[in-house]
XYZ file of C-alpha atoms in Angstrom:
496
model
C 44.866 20.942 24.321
C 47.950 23.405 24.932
C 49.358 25.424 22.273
C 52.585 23.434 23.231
C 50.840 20.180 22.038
C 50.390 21.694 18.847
C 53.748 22.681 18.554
C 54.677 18.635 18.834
C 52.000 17.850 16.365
C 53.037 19.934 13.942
C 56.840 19.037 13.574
C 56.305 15.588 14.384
C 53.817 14.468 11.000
C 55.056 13.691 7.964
C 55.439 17.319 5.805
C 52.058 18.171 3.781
C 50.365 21.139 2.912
C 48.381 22.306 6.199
C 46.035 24.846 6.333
C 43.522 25.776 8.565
C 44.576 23.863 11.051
C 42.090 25.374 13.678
C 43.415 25.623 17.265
C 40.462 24.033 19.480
C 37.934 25.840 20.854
C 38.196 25.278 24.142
C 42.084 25.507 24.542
C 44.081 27.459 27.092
C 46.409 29.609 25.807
C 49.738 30.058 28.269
C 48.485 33.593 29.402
C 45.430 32.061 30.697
C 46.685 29.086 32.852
C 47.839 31.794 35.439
C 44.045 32.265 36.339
C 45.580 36.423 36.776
C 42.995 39.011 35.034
C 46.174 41.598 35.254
C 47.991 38.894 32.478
C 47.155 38.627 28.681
C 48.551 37.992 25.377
C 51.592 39.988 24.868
C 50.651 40.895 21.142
C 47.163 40.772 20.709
C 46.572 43.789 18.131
C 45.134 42.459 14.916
C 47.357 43.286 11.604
C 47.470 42.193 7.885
C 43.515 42.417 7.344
C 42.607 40.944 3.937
C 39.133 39.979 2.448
C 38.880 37.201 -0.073
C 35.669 36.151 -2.266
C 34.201 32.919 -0.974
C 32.601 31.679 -4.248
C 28.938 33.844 -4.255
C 28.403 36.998 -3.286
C 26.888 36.114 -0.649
C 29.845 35.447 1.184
C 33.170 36.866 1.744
C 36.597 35.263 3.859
C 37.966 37.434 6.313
C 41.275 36.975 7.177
C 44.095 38.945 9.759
C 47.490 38.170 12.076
C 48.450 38.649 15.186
C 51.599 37.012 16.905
C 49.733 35.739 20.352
C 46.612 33.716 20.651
C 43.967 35.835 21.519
C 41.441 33.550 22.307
C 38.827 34.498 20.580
C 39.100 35.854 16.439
C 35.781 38.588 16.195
C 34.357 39.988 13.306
C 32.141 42.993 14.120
C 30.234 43.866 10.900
C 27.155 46.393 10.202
C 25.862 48.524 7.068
C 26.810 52.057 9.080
C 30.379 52.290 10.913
C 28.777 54.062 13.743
C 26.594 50.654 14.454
C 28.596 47.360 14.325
C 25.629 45.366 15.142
C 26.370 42.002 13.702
C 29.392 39.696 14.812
C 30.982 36.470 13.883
C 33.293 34.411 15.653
C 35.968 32.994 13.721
C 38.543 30.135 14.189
C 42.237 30.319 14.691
C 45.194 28.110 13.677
C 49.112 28.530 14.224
C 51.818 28.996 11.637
C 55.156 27.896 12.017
C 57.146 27.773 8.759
C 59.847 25.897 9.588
C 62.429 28.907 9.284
C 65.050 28.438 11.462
C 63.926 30.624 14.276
C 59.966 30.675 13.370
C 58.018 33.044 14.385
C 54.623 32.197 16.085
C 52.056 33.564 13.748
C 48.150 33.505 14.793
C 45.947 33.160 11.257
C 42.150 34.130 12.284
C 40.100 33.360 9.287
C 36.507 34.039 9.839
C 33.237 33.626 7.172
C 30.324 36.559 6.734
C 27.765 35.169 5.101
C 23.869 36.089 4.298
C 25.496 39.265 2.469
C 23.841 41.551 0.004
C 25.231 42.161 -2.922
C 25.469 45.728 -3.419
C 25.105 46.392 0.103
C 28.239 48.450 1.610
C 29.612 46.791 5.184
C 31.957 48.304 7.835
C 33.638 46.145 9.951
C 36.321 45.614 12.215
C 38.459 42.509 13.458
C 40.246 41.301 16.476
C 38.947 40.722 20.488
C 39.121 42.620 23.541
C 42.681 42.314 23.581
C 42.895 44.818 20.184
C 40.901 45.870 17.580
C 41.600 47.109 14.034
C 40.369 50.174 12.416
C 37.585 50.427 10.972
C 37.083 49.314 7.201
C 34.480 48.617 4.278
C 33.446 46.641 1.761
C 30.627 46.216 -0.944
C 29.739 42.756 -1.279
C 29.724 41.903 -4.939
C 27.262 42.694 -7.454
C 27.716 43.415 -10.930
C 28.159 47.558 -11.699
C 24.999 49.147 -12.892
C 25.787 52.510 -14.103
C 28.689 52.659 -15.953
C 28.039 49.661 -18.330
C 27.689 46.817 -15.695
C 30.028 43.624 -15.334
C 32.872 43.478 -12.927
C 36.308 45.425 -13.063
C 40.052 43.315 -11.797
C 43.127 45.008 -11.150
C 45.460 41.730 -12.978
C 49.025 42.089 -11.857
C 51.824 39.879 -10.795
C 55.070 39.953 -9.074
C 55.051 42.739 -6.443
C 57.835 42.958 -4.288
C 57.767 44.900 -0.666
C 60.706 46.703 -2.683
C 59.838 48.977 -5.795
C 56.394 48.152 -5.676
C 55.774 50.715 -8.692
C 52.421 49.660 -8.899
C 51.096 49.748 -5.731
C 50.010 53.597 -4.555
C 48.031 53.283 -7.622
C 46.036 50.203 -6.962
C 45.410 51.578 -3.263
C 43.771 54.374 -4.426
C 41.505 52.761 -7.265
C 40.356 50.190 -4.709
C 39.686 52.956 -2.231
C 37.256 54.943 -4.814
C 35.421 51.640 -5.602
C 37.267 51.855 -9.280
C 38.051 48.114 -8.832
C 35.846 45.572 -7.804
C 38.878 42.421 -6.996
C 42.447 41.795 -7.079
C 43.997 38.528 -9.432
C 47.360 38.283 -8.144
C 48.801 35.863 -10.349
C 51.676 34.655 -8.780
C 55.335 36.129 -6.948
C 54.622 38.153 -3.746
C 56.875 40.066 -1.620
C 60.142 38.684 -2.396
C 59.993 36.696 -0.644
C 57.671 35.832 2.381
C 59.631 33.471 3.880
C 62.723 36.041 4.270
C 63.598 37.456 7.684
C 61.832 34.608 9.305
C 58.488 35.696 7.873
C 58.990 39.378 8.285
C 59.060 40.235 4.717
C 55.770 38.619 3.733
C 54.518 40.147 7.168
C 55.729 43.753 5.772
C 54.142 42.753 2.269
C 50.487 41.797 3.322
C 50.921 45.159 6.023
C 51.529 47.314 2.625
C 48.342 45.310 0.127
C 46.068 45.656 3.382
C 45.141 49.308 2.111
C 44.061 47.435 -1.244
C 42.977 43.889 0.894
C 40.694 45.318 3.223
C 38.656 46.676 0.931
C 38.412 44.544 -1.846
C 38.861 40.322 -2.257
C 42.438 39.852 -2.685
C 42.349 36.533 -4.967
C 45.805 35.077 -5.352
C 47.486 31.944 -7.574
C 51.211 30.611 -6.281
C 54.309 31.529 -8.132
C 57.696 30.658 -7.920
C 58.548 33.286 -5.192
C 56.700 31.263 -3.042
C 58.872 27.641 -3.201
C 59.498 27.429 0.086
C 58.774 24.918 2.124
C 56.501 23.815 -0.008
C 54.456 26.867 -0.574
C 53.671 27.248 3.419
C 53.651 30.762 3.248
C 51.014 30.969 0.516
C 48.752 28.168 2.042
C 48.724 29.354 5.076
C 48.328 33.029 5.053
C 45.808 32.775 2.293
C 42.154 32.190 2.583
C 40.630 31.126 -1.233
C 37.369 29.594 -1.799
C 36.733 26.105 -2.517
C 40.028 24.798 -1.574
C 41.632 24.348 1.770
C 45.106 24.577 0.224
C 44.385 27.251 -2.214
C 47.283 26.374 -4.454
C 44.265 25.217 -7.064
C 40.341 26.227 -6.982
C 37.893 27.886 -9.417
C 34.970 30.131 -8.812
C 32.254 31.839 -10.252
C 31.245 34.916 -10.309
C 29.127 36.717 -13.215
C 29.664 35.599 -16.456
C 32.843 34.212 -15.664
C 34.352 31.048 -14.589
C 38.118 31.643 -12.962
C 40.692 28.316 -12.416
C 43.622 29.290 -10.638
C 46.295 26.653 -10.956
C 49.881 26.380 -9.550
C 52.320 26.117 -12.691
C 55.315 25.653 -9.954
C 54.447 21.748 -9.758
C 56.436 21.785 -12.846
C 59.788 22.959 -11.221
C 59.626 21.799 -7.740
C 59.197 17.953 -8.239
C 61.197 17.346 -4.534
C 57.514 17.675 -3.803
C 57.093 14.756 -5.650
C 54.831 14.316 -8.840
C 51.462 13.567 -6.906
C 50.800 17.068 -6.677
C 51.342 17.774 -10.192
C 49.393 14.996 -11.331
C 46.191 15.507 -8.229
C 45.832 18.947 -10.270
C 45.935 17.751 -13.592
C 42.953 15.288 -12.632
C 41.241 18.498 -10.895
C 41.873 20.829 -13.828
C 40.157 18.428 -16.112
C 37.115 17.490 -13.717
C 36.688 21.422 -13.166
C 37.066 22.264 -16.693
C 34.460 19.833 -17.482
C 31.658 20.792 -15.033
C 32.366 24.201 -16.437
C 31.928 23.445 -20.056
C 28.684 21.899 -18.811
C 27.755 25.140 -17.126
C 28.614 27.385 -20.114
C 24.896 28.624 -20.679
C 24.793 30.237 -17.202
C 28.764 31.070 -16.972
C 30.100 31.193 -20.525
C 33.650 32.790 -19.890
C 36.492 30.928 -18.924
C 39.575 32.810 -17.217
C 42.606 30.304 -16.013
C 45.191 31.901 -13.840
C 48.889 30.434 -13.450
C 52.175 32.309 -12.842
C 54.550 30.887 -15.460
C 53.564 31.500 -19.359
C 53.503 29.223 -22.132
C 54.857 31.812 -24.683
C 56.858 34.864 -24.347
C 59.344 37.184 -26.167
C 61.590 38.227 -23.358
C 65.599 38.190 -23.415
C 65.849 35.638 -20.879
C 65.873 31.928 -20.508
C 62.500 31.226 -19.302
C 60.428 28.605 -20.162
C 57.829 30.321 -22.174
C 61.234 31.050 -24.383
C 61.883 27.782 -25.220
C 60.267 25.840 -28.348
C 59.199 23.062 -26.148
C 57.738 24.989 -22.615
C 57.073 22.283 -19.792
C 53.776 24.226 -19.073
C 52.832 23.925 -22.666
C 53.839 20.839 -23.604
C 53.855 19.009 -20.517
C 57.483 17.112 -19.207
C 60.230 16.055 -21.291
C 60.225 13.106 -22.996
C 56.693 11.939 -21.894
C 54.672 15.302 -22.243
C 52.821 14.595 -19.471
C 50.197 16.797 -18.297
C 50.788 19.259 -20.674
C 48.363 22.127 -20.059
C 48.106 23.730 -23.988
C 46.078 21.280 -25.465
C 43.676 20.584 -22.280
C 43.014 24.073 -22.388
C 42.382 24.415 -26.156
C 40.170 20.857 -25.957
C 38.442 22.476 -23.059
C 37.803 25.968 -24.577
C 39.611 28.215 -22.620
C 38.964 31.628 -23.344
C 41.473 34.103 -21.616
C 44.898 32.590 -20.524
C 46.500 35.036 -17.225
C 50.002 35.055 -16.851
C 53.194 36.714 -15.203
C 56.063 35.943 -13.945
C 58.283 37.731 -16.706
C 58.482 41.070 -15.976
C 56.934 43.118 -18.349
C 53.431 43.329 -20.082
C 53.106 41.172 -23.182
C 50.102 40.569 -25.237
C 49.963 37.684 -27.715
C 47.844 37.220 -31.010
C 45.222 34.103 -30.615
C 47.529 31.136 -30.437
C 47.831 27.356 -30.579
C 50.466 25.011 -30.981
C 52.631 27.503 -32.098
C 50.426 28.582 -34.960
C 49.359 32.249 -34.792
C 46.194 33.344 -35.625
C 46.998 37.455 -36.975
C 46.157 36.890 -40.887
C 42.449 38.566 -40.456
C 41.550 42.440 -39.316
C 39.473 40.893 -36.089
C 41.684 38.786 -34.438
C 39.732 38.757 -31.418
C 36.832 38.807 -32.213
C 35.758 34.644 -32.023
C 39.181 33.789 -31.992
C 39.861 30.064 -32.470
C 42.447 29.998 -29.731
C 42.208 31.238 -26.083
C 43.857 34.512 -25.837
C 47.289 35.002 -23.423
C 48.576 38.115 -21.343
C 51.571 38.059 -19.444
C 51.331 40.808 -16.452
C 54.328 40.293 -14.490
C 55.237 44.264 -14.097
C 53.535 45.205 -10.765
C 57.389 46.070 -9.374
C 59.940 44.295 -7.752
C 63.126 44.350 -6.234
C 64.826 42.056 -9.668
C 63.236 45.648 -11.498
C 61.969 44.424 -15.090
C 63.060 42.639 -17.884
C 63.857 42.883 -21.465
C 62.889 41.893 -25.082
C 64.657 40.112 -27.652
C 64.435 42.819 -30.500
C 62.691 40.957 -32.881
C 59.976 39.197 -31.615
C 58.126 35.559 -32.621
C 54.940 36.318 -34.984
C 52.572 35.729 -31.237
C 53.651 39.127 -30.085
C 51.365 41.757 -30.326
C 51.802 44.179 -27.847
C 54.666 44.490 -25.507
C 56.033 46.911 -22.894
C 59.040 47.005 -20.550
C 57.619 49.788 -17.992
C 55.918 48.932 -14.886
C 52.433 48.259 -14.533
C 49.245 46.319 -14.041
C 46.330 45.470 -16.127
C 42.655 46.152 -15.661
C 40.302 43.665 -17.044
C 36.784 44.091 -17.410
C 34.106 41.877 -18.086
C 30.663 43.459 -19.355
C 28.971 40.800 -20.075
C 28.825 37.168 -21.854
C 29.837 38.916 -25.325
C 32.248 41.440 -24.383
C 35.905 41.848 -22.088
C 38.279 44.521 -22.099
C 41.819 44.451 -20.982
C 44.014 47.470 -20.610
C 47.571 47.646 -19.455
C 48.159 50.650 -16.699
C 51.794 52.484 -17.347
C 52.721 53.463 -14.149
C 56.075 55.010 -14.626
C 54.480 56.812 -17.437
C 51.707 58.550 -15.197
C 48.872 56.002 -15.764
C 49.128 56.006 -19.644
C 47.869 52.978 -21.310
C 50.286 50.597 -23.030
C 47.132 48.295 -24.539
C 43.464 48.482 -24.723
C 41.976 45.836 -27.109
C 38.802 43.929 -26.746
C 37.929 39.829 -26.605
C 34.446 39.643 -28.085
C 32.140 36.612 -28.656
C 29.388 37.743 -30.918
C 27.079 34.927 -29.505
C 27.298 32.101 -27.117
C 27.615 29.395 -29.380
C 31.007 31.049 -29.554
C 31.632 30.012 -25.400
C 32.537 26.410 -26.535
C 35.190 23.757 -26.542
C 37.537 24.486 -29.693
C 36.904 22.332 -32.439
C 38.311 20.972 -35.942
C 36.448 23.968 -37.731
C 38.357 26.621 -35.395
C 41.811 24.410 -36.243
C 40.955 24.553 -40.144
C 40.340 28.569 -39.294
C 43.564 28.898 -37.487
C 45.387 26.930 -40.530
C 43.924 29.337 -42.910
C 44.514 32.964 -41.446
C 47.479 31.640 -39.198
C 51.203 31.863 -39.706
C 52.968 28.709 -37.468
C 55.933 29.068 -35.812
C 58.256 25.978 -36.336
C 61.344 25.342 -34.240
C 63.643 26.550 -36.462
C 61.126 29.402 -38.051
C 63.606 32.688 -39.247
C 61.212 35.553 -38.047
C 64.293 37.811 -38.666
C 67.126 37.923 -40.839
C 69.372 38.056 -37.197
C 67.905 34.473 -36.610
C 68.626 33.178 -39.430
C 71.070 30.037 -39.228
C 71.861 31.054 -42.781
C 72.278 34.306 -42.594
C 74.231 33.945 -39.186
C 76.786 31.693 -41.061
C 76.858 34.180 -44.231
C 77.786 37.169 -41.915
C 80.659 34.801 -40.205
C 81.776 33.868 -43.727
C 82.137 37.549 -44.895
C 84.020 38.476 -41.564
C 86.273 35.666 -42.149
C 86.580 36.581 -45.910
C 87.269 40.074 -45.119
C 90.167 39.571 -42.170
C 92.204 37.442 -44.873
């Protein structure tokens, strides 16, 4: 089967999300039909190297570019960098993304597996036609000497342009400070640009971060085009051959990434929306069932159900479509699946700026007790959205709703870390204040009876100690209808 072939199959079916569309084995690439040893690939050097988690520790994805098919996709692998002794040949698949000149790109995904956790790995990717240099990893196991668990970098929205954040993260993944990346959603602005160039230049700047680390990613709206084919197919997450939805464990946590954008981009048509909404609740329920052994649950999507920027988002709006589902119907509303499902922490991003909310649900605010996190009866929300961009960040309206508990307009990232099934910190890196920290607060469960789905008891809790938020709630005297209409009346008053 030619590459040309492929080329016909590929504009000729009906549009879908493809991914992993592996070129066969046994093809013959153009360069190879002239039987000539002096003739090649014309761009065989590997590029863009980025590891990904496959779903246990015993396994990581391995994923690069190069813009000619090289035949063969190599992983050469080895616990000293002097010794690559161990290889695995991975599979190849083309990506056109229907730009108007597209660019032949060459995805080589490949799988290392019988890992040991702990163990440190150097490797290197390509074929004889171009290698990579040489980088390592540590497959995952959870940190024993500095109070165990596993540390994230949490960020969202990084740009190729002002990415504040980004010398920062390089280095911390470099010193084995971090342990993953959640990317939760907006990447490069945008990848489709240029023909592909910009997300080219924006997985060429993360690879110092990617290469070293699992790079685990959710879709955001950044990525709309063409129905996402720049995420699906230069992305390699586990349990998914799509990766705009899948879940994973690892230690005491349970992550579900989710794509919020099925919301806004219904030319797609609703099946997608509603195929996830059928997943989400399936996955959620396995994992309730699971709790004993994996008794956190972390969801990832891009666009927040409650905010307190100056903008006109949906998280700003009394009704949000990701909260409350669509208009009218409310269909597949994601707030109360999430409460019925006990949800514990709620990642977000898209606005740009850090934001962290009080415990709430349904608009009712759980802040009338002195440990607010500690068992809250609500999952608990942060909006990361500040990594650095070219659309810089955003504002705040001055006063905020009674959910806002921490906020910050300077760029930024958070670091989560999960010690264990009672404990998770979060902190919020200031990067144009020299790595000061904007938030540091704690999410603790004093037992596991406390891992649960939320019940009437925690709604009669949240009742008690909460403070809701109606649609027409006055939280300051400058949103006050009343007051509004008083201040009119004296200007009026006063001009006559």
């Amino acid at each position: 089967m030619t590459i040309f072939l492929y080329f016909l199959i590929y504009f000729l079916l009906p549009q879908i999300s493809r991914t992993h569309q592996y070129l066969p084995i046994d093809r013959i690439p153009d360069w190879k039909l002239k039987n000539d040893g002096n003739i090649g690939p014309s761009y065989g050097q590997p590029e863009q190297i980025r590891i990904s988690y496959g779903g246990d520790p015993s396994i990581s994805f391995v994923t690069w570019q190069t813009f000619d098919d090289t035949l063969q996709s190599i992983v050469e692998y080895g616990s000293d960098w002097k010794s690559l002794n161990q290889s695995i040949l991975g599979r190849c698949s083309v990506f056109l993304d229907r730009n108007k000149n597209s660019v032949w790109r060459y995805i080589h995904r490949a799988n290392l597996t019988g890992l040991v956790p702990g163990q440190t790995y150097y490797y290197h990717v390509g074929s004889e036609h171009g290698w990579s240099p040489i980088y390592f990893f540590t497959a995952l196991k959870e940190r024993e000497n500095d109070g165990g668990g596993y540390i994230y970098a949490v960020y969202g929205d990084l740009g190729v342009e002002n990415g504040r954040s980004l010398g920062t993260i390089q280095k911390m993944a470099q010193r084995g400070e971090l342990d993953l990346v959640l990317h939760v959603g907006d990447f490069a602005y945008n990848m489709d640009e240029s023909n592909g160039e910009t997300g080219d230049e924006f997985l060429r700047q993360i690879e110092p971060i990617s290469a070293y680390i699992p790079y685990m990613a959710a879709v955001g709206n950044h990525e709309y085009f063409n129905n996402f084919t720049h995420f699906v197919n230069r992305f390699t997450m586990p349990n998914s051959d799509h990766n705009l939805f899948y879940s994973y464990d690892l230690g005491p946590a349970h992550f579900v990434v989710f794509s919020t954008e099925f919301y806004f981009n219904l030319q797609w048509g609703y099946h997608q929306m509603k195929n996830q909404f059928e997943w989400l609740k399936e996955d959620l329920k396995k994992a309730n069932e699971n709790r004993k052994s994996v008794p956190w649950i972390i969801t990832m999507g891009h666009r927040p159900m409650y905010c307190s920027d100056f903008d006109g988002d949906d998280c700003t709006k009394y009704e949000s479509i990701i909260r409350t589902g669509l208009p009218l119907t409310h269909g597949y509303g994601l707030e109360k699946l999430f409460y019925e499902y006990g949800v514990d922490i709620e990642l977000w991003a898209h606005e740009h700026s850090y934001e962290r909310l009080w415990p709430v649900y349904n608009r009712t605010v759980y802040n009338g007790t002195h440990l607010p996190y500690t068992n809250p009866p609500t999952p608990v929300h942060i909006i990361t959205g500040s990594a650095g961009c070219r659309e810089n960040t955003d504002v705040f309206v001055e006063h905020p709703p009674p959910w806002s508990a921490v906020r910050s307009t300077d760029y930024g990232f958070g670091i989560m870390r999960i010690y264990n099934s009672t404990h998770l910190n979060f902190k919020q890196i200031n990067v144009a204040q020299g790595g000061t920290e904007d938030d540091d607060f704690w999410v603790v469960k004093t037992s596991d009876k406390h891992h649960r789905p939320f019940k009437h008891r925690d709604l009669k809790k949240l009742r008690t100690y909460g403070t809701h938020v109606p649609e027409k709630y006055c939280h300051h005297h400058s949103h006050c209808p009343v007051e509004r209409k008083k201040k009119r009346s004296r200007r009026q008053y006063n001009h006559f």
